[in-house]
GROMACS .gro file of C-alpha atoms in nm:
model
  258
    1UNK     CA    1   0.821   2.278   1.769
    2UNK     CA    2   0.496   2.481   1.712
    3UNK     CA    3   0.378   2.578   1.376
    4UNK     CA    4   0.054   2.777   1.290
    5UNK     CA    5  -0.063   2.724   0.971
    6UNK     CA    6  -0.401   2.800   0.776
    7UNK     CA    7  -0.475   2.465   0.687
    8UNK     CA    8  -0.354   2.132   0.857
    9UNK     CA    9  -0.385   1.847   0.647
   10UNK     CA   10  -0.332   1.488   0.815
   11UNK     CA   11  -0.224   1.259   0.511
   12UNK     CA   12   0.002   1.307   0.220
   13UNK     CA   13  -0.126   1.087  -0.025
   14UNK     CA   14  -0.271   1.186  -0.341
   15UNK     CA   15  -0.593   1.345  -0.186
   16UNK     CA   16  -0.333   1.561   0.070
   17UNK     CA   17  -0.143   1.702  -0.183
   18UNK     CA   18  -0.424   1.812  -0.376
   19UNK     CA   19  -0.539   1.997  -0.085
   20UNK     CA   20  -0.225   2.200  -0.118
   21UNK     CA   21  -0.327   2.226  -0.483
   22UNK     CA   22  -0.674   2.344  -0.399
   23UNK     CA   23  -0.558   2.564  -0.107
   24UNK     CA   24  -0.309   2.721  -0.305
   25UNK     CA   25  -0.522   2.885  -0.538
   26UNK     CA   26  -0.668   3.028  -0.285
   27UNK     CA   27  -0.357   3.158  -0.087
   28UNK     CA   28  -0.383   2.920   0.186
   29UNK     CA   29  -0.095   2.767   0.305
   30UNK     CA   30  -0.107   2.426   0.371
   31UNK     CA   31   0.121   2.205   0.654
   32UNK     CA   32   0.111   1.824   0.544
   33UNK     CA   33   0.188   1.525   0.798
   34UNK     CA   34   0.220   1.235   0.735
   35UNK     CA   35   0.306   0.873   0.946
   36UNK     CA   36   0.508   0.755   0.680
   37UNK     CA   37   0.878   0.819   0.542
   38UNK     CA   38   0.744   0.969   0.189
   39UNK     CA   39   0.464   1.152   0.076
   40UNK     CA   40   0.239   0.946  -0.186
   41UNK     CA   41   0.047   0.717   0.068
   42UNK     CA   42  -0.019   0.399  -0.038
   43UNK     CA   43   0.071   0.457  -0.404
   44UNK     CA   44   0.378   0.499  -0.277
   45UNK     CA   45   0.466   0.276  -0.023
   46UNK     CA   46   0.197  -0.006  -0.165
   47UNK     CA   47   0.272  -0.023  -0.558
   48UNK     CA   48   0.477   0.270  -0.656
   49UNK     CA   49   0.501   0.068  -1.041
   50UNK     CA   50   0.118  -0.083  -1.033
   51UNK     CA   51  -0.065   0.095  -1.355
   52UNK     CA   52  -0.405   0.272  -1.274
   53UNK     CA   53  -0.666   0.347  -1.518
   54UNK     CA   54  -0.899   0.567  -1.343
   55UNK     CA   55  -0.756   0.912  -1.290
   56UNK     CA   56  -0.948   1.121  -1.506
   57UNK     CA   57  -0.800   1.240  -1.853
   58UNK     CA   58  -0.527   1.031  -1.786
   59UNK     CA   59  -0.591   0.680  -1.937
   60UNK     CA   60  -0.284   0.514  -1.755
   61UNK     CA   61  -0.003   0.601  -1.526
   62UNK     CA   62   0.156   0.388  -1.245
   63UNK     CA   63   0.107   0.518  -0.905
   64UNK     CA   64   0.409   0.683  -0.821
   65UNK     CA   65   0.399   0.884  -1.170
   66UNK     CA   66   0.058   0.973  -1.041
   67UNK     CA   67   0.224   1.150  -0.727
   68UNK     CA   68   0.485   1.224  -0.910
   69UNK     CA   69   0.265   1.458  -1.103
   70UNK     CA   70   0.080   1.589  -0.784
   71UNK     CA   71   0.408   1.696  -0.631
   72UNK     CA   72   0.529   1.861  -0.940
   73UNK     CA   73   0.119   2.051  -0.985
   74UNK     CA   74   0.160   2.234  -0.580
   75UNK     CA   75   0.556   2.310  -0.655
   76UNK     CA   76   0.375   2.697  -0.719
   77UNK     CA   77   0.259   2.689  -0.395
   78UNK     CA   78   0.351   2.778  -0.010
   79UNK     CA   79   0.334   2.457   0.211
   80UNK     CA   80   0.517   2.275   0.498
   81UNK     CA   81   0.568   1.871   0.457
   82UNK     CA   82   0.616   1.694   0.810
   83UNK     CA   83   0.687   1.333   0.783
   84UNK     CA   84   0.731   1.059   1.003
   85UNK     CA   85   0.503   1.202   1.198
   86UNK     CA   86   0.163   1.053   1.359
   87UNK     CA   87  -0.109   1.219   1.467
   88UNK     CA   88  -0.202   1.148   1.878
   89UNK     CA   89  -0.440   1.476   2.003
   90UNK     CA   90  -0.641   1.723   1.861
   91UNK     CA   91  -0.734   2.011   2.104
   92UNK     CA   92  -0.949   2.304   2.115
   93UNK     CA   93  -0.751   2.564   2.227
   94UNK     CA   94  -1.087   2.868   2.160
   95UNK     CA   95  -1.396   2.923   1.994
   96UNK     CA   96  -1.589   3.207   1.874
   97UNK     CA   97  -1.833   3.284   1.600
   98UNK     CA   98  -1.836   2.908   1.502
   99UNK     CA   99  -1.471   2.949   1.440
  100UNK     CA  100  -1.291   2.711   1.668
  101UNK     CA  101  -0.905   2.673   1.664
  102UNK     CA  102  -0.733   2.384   1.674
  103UNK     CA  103  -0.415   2.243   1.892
  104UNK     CA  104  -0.285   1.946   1.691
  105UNK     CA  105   0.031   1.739   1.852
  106UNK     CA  106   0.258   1.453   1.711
  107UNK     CA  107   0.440   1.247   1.857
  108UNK     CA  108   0.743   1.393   1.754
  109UNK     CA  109   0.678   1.726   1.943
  110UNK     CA  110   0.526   1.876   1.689
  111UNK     CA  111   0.231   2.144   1.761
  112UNK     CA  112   0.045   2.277   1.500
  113UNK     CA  113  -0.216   2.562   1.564
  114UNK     CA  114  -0.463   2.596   1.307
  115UNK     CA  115  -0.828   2.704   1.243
  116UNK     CA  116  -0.878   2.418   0.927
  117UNK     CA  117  -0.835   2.015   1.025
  118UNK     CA  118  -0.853   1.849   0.678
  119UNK     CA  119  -0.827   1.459   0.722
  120UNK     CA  120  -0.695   1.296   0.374
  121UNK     CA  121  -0.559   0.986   0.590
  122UNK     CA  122  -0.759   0.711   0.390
  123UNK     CA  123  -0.779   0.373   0.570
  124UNK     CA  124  -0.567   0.578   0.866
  125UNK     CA  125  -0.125   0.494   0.918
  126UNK     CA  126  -0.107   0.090   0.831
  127UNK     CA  127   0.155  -0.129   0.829
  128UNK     CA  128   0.168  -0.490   0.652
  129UNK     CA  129  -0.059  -0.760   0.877
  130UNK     CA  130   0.193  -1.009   0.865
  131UNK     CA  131   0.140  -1.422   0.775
  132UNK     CA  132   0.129  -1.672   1.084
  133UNK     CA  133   0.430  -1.839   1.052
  134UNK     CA  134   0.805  -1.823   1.259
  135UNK     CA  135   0.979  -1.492   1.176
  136UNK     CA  136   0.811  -1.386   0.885
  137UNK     CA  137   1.071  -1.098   0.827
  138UNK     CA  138   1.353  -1.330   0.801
  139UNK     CA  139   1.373  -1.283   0.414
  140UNK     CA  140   1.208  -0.957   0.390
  141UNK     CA  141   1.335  -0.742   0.062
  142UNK     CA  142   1.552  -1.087  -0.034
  143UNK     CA  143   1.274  -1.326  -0.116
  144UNK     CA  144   0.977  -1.180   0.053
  145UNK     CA  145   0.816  -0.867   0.016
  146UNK     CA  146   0.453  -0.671   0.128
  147UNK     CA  147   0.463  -0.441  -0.168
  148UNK     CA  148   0.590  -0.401  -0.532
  149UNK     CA  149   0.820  -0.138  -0.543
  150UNK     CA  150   1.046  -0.300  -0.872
  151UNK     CA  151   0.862  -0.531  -1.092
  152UNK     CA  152   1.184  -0.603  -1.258
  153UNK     CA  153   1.330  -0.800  -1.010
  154UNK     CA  154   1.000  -1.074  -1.089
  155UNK     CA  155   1.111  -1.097  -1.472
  156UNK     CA  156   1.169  -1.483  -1.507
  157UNK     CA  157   1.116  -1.539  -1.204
  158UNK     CA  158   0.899  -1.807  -1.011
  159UNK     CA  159   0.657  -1.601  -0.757
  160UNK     CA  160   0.409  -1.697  -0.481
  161UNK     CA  161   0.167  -1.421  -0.453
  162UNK     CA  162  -0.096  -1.438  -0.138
  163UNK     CA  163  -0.414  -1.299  -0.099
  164UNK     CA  164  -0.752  -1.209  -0.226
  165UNK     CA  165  -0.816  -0.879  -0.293
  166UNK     CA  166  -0.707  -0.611  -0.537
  167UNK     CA  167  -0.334  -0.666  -0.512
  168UNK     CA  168  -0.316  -0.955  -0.531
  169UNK     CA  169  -0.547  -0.974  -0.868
  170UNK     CA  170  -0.372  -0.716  -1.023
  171UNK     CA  171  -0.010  -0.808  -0.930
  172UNK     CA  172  -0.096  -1.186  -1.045
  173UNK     CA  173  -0.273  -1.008  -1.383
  174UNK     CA  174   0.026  -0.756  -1.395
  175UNK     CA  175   0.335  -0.997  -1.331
  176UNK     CA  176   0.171  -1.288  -1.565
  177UNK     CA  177   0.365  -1.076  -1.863
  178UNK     CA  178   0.707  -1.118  -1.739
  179UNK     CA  179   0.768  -1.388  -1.483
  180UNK     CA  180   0.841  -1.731  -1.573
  181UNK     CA  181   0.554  -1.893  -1.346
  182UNK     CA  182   0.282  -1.740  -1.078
  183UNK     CA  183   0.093  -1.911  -0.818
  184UNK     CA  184  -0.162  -1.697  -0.687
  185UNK     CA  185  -0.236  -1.882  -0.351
  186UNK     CA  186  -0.609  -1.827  -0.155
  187UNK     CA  187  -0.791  -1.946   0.144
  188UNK     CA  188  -1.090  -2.009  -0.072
  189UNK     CA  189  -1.187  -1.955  -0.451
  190UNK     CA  190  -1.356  -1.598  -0.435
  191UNK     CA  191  -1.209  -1.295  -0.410
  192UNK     CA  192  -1.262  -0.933  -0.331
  193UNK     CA  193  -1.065  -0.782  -0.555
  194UNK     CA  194  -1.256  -0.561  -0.921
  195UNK     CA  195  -1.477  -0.844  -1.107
  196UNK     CA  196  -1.280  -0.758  -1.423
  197UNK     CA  197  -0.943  -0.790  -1.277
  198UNK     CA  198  -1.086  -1.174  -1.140
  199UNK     CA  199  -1.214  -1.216  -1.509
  200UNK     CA  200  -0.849  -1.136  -1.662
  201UNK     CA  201  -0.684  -1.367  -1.390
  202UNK     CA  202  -0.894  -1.648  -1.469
  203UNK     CA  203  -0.864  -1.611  -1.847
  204UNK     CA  204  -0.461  -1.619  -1.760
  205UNK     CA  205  -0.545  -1.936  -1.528
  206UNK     CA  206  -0.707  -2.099  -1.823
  207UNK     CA  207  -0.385  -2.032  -2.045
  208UNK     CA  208  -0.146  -2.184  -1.783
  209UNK     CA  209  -0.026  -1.833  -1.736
  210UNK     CA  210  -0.116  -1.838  -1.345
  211UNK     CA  211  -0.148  -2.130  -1.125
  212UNK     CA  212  -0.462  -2.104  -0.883
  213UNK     CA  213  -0.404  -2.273  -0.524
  214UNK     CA  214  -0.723  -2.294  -0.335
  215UNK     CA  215  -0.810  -2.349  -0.073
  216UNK     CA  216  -0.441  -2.258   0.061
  217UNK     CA  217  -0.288  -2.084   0.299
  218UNK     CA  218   0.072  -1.996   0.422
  219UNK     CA  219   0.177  -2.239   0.659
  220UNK     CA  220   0.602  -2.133   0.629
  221UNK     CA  221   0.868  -1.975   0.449
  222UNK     CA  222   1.175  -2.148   0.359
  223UNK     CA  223   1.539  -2.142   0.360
  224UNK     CA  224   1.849  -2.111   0.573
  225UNK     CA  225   2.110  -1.872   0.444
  226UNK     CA  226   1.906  -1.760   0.110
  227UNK     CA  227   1.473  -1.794   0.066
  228UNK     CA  228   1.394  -2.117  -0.124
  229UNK     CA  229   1.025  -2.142  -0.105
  230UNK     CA  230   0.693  -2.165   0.064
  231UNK     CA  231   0.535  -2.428   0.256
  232UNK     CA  232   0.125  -2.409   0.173
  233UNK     CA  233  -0.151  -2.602   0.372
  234UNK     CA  234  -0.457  -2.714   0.241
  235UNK     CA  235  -0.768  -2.455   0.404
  236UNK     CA  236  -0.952  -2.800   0.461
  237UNK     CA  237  -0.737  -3.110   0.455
  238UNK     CA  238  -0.462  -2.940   0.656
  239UNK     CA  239  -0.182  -3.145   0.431
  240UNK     CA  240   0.099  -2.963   0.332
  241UNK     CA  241   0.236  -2.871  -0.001
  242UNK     CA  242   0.569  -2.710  -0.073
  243UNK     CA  243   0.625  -2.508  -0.374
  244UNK     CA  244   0.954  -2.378  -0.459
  245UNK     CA  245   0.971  -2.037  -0.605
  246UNK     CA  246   1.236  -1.705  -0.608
  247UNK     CA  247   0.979  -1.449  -0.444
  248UNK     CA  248   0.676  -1.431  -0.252
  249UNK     CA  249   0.439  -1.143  -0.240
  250UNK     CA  250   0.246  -1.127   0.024
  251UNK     CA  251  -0.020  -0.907  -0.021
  252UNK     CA  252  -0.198  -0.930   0.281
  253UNK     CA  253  -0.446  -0.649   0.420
  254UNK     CA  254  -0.291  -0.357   0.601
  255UNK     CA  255  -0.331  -0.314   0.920
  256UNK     CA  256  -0.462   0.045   1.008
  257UNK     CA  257  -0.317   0.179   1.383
  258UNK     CA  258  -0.625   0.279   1.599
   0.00000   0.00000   0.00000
């Protein structure tokens, strides 16, 4: 299929649609695409009901509220959404008085002729890097999940929550109000995530709220016909510790497609 459009804009996350915002008042019509199944990006896909606090004049809204609004702000205006769709050339097709237009092909057929490229991909198309251990997908969406898409199903719950950055802080900071125990679970005892979400976990760590494993790491996750728990080994020692819990979150760093 071949489109032309005045704008192209690779990404549909919160930065793409506000390109169709921007655009728009300008009588541009955008053409989103994006590799994913739904527009939002990561706030979408990632932690659709994780609260952020630093959109400004809005002091807090979870992420998919946040696109949410962004879909419901460009509903005025004239765009095309593509989806499931990645991005594999980009072509000049001619060029003349420093305007140059642009072939751009998926790899679902799609070519899009425009004279505006505007890249709103973030980190690029990811998809979860996934832990070391036999069939790591055996309990995925029943016992193990890559993203928090319903922090209900954690209330009472016991949960296992892996990593060291951001998510992992703020799901463990987050989740502390509502499930019955959390072990946040590291290879060592820093972390990459904000300094003042670290400073909140800790203060929870200190109330028994969270229990801090380091240095751990995944080693397997249990259970035949239902998920039981996780098997952890020590960073350094190498023994092996078994916790059993209902869920484990494994936030582990996306993996961008190059």
């Amino acid at each position: 299929m071949k489109i032309e459009t005045d704008i192209l804009v690779i990404g549909a996350g919160p930065v793409g649609l506000f390109t169709v915002f921007e655009a728009g008042l300008l009588g541009l019509k955008c053409t989103l695409i994006d590799n994913l199944d739904k527009v939002g990006g990561q706030c979408s896909e990632l932690y659709p009901e994780k609260p952020i606090y630093d959109i400004p004049g809005v002091p807090s809204q979870t992420a998919q509220e946040h696109v949410d609004a962004l879909i419901e702000q460009i509903k005025p205006f004239d765009y095309n959404l593509h989806l499931s769709q990645r991005v594999e050339s980009i072509e000049s097709l001619s060029s003349s008085e420093d305007i140059t237009t642009w072939c751009v092909k998926t790899n679902e057929g799609i070519e899009c002729i425009t004279k505006n490229i505007f890249i709103a991909a973030g980190a690029g198309s990811f998809e979860p890097r996934k832990p070391p251990v036999m069939n790591p997908d055996k309990f995925l969406g029943n016992g193990a999940n890559y993203s928090v898409r319903d922090k209900s199903i954690y209330k009472d719950k016991e949960i296992a929550i892996f990593g060291g950055g951001d998510s992992a802080l703020d799901w463990s900071v987050e989740l502390a109000n509502i499930a019955k125990k959390i072990y946040l679970i590291h290879r060592r005892d820093e972390f990459r995530g904000a300094q003042h979400t670290e400073k909140k976990m800790r203060s929870l760590v200190a109330e028994g709220k969270i229990i801090l494993k380091v240095p751990y790491v995944i080693k397997d996750i249990n259970g035949e016909e239902s998920f039981t728990g996780v098997d952890l080994m020590h960073f350094e020692s190498k023994e092996i510790e078994t916790i059993p819990v209902s869920y484990t979150h494994l936030t582990l760093p996306t993996t961008p497609y190059v």
